[in-house]
């Protein structure tokens, strides 16, 4: 759990850093990279929590 939180935190930081570079340089490529990083981070987080929920449901049955 700690490793997952660390990875998600670092990915979110990388996305924010890309957006900061976009604001600083005005290059659209940094905005695109930031959006891609944030999108995949959110999808991975949703998948992780779906697995946790399914594990709890399996224990209840």
CSV table of N, CA and C in Angstrom, one decimal:
chain,number,residue,atom,x,y,z
A,1,UNK,N,0.8,-1.2,0.0
A,1,UNK,CA,0.0,0.0,0.0
A,1,UNK,C,0.9,1.3,0.0
A,2,UNK,N,1.9,1.2,0.8
A,2,UNK,CA,2.8,2.4,0.8
A,2,UNK,C,3.5,2.6,-0.5
A,3,UNK,N,3.9,1.6,-1.2
A,3,UNK,CA,4.6,1.7,-2.5
A,3,UNK,C,3.6,2.3,-3.5
A,4,UNK,N,2.3,1.8,-3.5
A,4,UNK,CA,1.3,2.4,-4.4
A,4,UNK,C,1.1,3.8,-4.2
A,5,UNK,N,1.0,4.2,-2.9
A,5,UNK,CA,0.8,5.7,-2.6
A,5,UNK,C,2.0,6.5,-3.1
A,6,UNK,N,3.2,6.0,-2.9
A,6,UNK,CA,4.4,6.7,-3.3
A,6,UNK,C,4.5,6.8,-4.8
A,7,UNK,N,4.1,5.8,-5.5
A,7,UNK,CA,4.1,5.8,-7.0
A,7,UNK,C,3.1,6.8,-7.5
A,8,UNK,N,1.9,6.8,-7.0
A,8,UNK,CA,0.8,7.7,-7.4
A,8,UNK,C,1.2,9.1,-7.1
A,9,UNK,N,1.8,9.3,-5.9
A,9,UNK,CA,2.2,10.7,-5.5
A,9,UNK,C,3.3,11.2,-6.5
A,10,UNK,N,4.2,10.4,-6.8
A,10,UNK,CA,5.3,10.8,-7.7
A,10,UNK,C,4.7,11.1,-9.1
A,11,UNK,N,3.8,10.2,-9.6
A,11,UNK,CA,3.2,10.5,-10.9
A,11,UNK,C,2.4,11.8,-10.9
A,12,UNK,N,1.7,12.0,-9.9
A,12,UNK,CA,0.9,13.3,-9.8
A,12,UNK,C,1.9,14.5,-9.8
A,13,UNK,N,3.0,14.4,-9.1
A,13,UNK,CA,4.0,15.4,-9.0
A,13,UNK,C,4.6,15.6,-10.4
A,14,UNK,N,4.8,14.5,-11.2
A,14,UNK,CA,5.3,14.6,-12.5
A,14,UNK,C,4.3,15.3,-13.4
A,15,UNK,N,3.1,15.0,-13.3
A,15,UNK,CA,2.0,15.7,-14.1
A,15,UNK,C,2.0,17.2,-13.8
A,16,UNK,N,2.0,17.6,-12.5
A,16,UNK,CA,2.0,19.0,-12.1
A,16,UNK,C,3.3,19.7,-12.7
A,17,UNK,N,4.4,19.0,-12.6
A,17,UNK,CA,5.7,19.6,-13.2
A,17,UNK,C,5.5,19.8,-14.7
A,18,UNK,N,4.9,18.9,-15.4
A,18,UNK,CA,4.7,19.1,-16.8
A,18,UNK,C,3.8,20.3,-17.1
A,19,UNK,N,2.8,20.5,-16.3
A,19,UNK,CA,1.9,21.6,-16.5
A,19,UNK,C,2.7,22.9,-16.1
A,20,UNK,N,3.5,22.9,-15.1
A,20,UNK,CA,4.4,24.1,-14.8
A,20,UNK,C,5.3,24.4,-16.0
A,21,UNK,N,5.9,23.4,-16.6
A,21,UNK,CA,6.7,23.6,-17.7
A,21,UNK,C,5.9,24.2,-18.9
A,22,UNK,N,4.7,23.7,-19.1
A,22,UNK,CA,3.9,24.3,-20.1
A,22,UNK,C,3.6,25.7,-19.9
A,23,UNK,N,3.3,26.1,-18.7
A,23,UNK,CA,3.1,27.5,-18.3
A,23,UNK,C,4.3,28.3,-18.5
A,24,UNK,N,5.5,27.8,-18.2
A,24,UNK,CA,6.7,28.5,-18.3
A,24,UNK,C,7.2,28.7,-19.7
A,25,UNK,N,7.1,27.6,-20.5
A,25,UNK,CA,7.6,27.7,-21.9
A,25,UNK,C,6.6,27.9,-22.9
A,26,UNK,N,5.3,27.6,-22.7
A,26,UNK,CA,4.3,27.8,-23.7
A,26,UNK,C,4.2,26.7,-24.7
A,27,UNK,N,5.0,25.7,-24.6
A,27,UNK,CA,5.1,24.6,-25.5
A,27,UNK,C,3.9,23.6,-25.2
A,28,UNK,N,3.1,23.3,-26.2
A,28,UNK,CA,1.9,22.5,-26.0
A,28,UNK,C,2.3,21.0,-25.7
A,29,UNK,N,3.5,20.6,-26.0
A,29,UNK,CA,3.9,19.2,-25.8
A,29,UNK,C,3.9,18.9,-24.3
A,30,UNK,N,4.2,19.9,-23.4
A,30,UNK,CA,4.3,19.7,-22.0
A,30,UNK,C,2.9,19.5,-21.4
A,31,UNK,N,1.9,20.3,-22.0
A,31,UNK,CA,0.5,20.1,-21.5
A,31,UNK,C,0.0,18.7,-21.9
A,32,UNK,N,0.3,18.3,-23.1
A,32,UNK,CA,-0.1,16.9,-23.6
A,32,UNK,C,0.5,15.8,-22.7
A,33,UNK,N,1.8,16.0,-22.4
A,33,UNK,CA,2.4,15.0,-21.5
A,33,UNK,C,1.8,15.0,-20.1
A,34,UNK,N,1.5,16.1,-19.6
A,34,UNK,CA,0.9,16.2,-18.3
A,34,UNK,C,-0.5,15.6,-18.3
A,35,UNK,N,-1.3,15.8,-19.3
A,35,UNK,CA,-2.6,15.2,-19.4
A,35,UNK,C,-2.5,13.7,-19.5
A,36,UNK,N,-1.5,13.2,-20.2
A,36,UNK,CA,-1.4,11.7,-20.4
A,36,UNK,C,-1.0,11.1,-19.0
A,37,UNK,N,0.0,11.7,-18.3
A,37,UNK,CA,0.4,11.2,-17.0
A,37,UNK,C,-0.7,11.2,-16.0
A,38,UNK,N,-1.5,12.3,-16.0
A,38,UNK,CA,-2.6,12.4,-15.0
A,38,UNK,C,-3.7,11.4,-15.4
A,39,UNK,N,-4.0,11.2,-16.7
A,39,UNK,CA,-5.0,10.3,-17.1
A,39,UNK,C,-4.7,8.9,-16.7
A,40,UNK,N,-3.5,8.4,-16.9
A,40,UNK,CA,-3.1,7.0,-16.6
A,40,UNK,C,-3.0,6.8,-15.1
A,41,UNK,N,-2.6,7.9,-14.4
A,41,UNK,CA,-2.5,7.8,-12.9
A,41,UNK,C,-3.9,7.6,-12.3
A,42,UNK,N,-4.9,8.3,-12.8
A,42,UNK,CA,-6.3,8.2,-12.3
A,42,UNK,C,-6.8,6.8,-12.7
A,43,UNK,N,-6.6,6.4,-13.9
A,43,UNK,CA,-7.1,5.0,-14.3
A,43,UNK,C,-6.4,3.9,-13.5
A,44,UNK,N,-5.1,4.0,-13.2
A,44,UNK,CA,-4.5,3.0,-12.3
A,44,UNK,C,-5.0,3.1,-10.9
A,45,UNK,N,-5.3,4.2,-10.4
A,45,UNK,CA,-5.9,4.4,-9.1
A,45,UNK,C,-7.3,3.8,-9.0
A,46,UNK,N,-8.1,4.0,-10.0
A,46,UNK,CA,-9.4,3.4,-10.0
A,46,UNK,C,-9.4,1.9,-10.1
A,47,UNK,N,-8.4,1.4,-10.9
A,47,UNK,CA,-8.2,-0.1,-11.0
A,47,UNK,C,-7.8,-0.7,-9.7
A,48,UNK,N,-6.9,0.0,-9.0
A,48,UNK,CA,-6.4,-0.5,-7.7
A,48,UNK,C,-7.6,-0.5,-6.7
A,49,UNK,N,-8.4,0.5,-6.6
A,49,UNK,CA,-9.5,0.5,-5.7
A,49,UNK,C,-10.6,-0.5,-6.1
A,50,UNK,N,-10.7,-0.7,-7.4
A,50,UNK,CA,-11.7,-1.8,-7.8
A,50,UNK,C,-11.3,-3.1,-7.3
A,51,UNK,N,-10.0,-3.4,-7.4
A,51,UNK,CA,-9.5,-4.7,-6.9
A,51,UNK,C,-9.7,-4.8,-5.4
A,52,UNK,N,-9.4,-3.7,-4.6
A,52,UNK,CA,-9.6,-3.7,-3.2
A,52,UNK,C,-11.1,-4.0,-2.8
A,53,UNK,N,-12.0,-3.4,-3.6
A,53,UNK,CA,-13.5,-3.6,-3.3
A,53,UNK,C,-13.8,-5.0,-3.6
A,54,UNK,N,-13.3,-5.5,-4.7
A,54,UNK,CA,-13.7,-6.9,-5.1
A,54,UNK,C,-13.1,-7.9,-4.1
A,55,UNK,N,-12.0,-7.7,-3.5
A,55,UNK,CA,-11.4,-8.5,-2.5
A,55,UNK,C,-12.3,-8.5,-1.3
A,56,UNK,N,-12.8,-7.4,-0.9
A,56,UNK,CA,-13.7,-7.3,0.3
A,56,UNK,C,-15.1,-8.0,0.0
A,57,UNK,N,-15.6,-7.9,-1.2
A,57,UNK,CA,-16.8,-8.5,-1.6
A,57,UNK,C,-16.6,-10.1,-1.5
A,58,UNK,N,-15.5,-10.5,-2.0
A,58,UNK,CA,-15.2,-12.0,-2.0
A,58,UNK,C,-15.1,-12.5,-0.6
A,59,UNK,N,-14.6,-11.7,0.4
A,59,UNK,CA,-14.5,-12.2,1.8
A,59,UNK,C,-15.9,-12.3,2.4
A,60,UNK,N,-16.8,-11.4,2.0
A,60,UNK,CA,-18.2,-11.4,2.5
A,60,UNK,C,-19.0,-12.5,2.1
A,61,UNK,N,-18.7,-13.1,0.9
A,61,UNK,CA,-19.5,-14.2,0.4
A,61,UNK,C,-19.0,-15.5,0.8
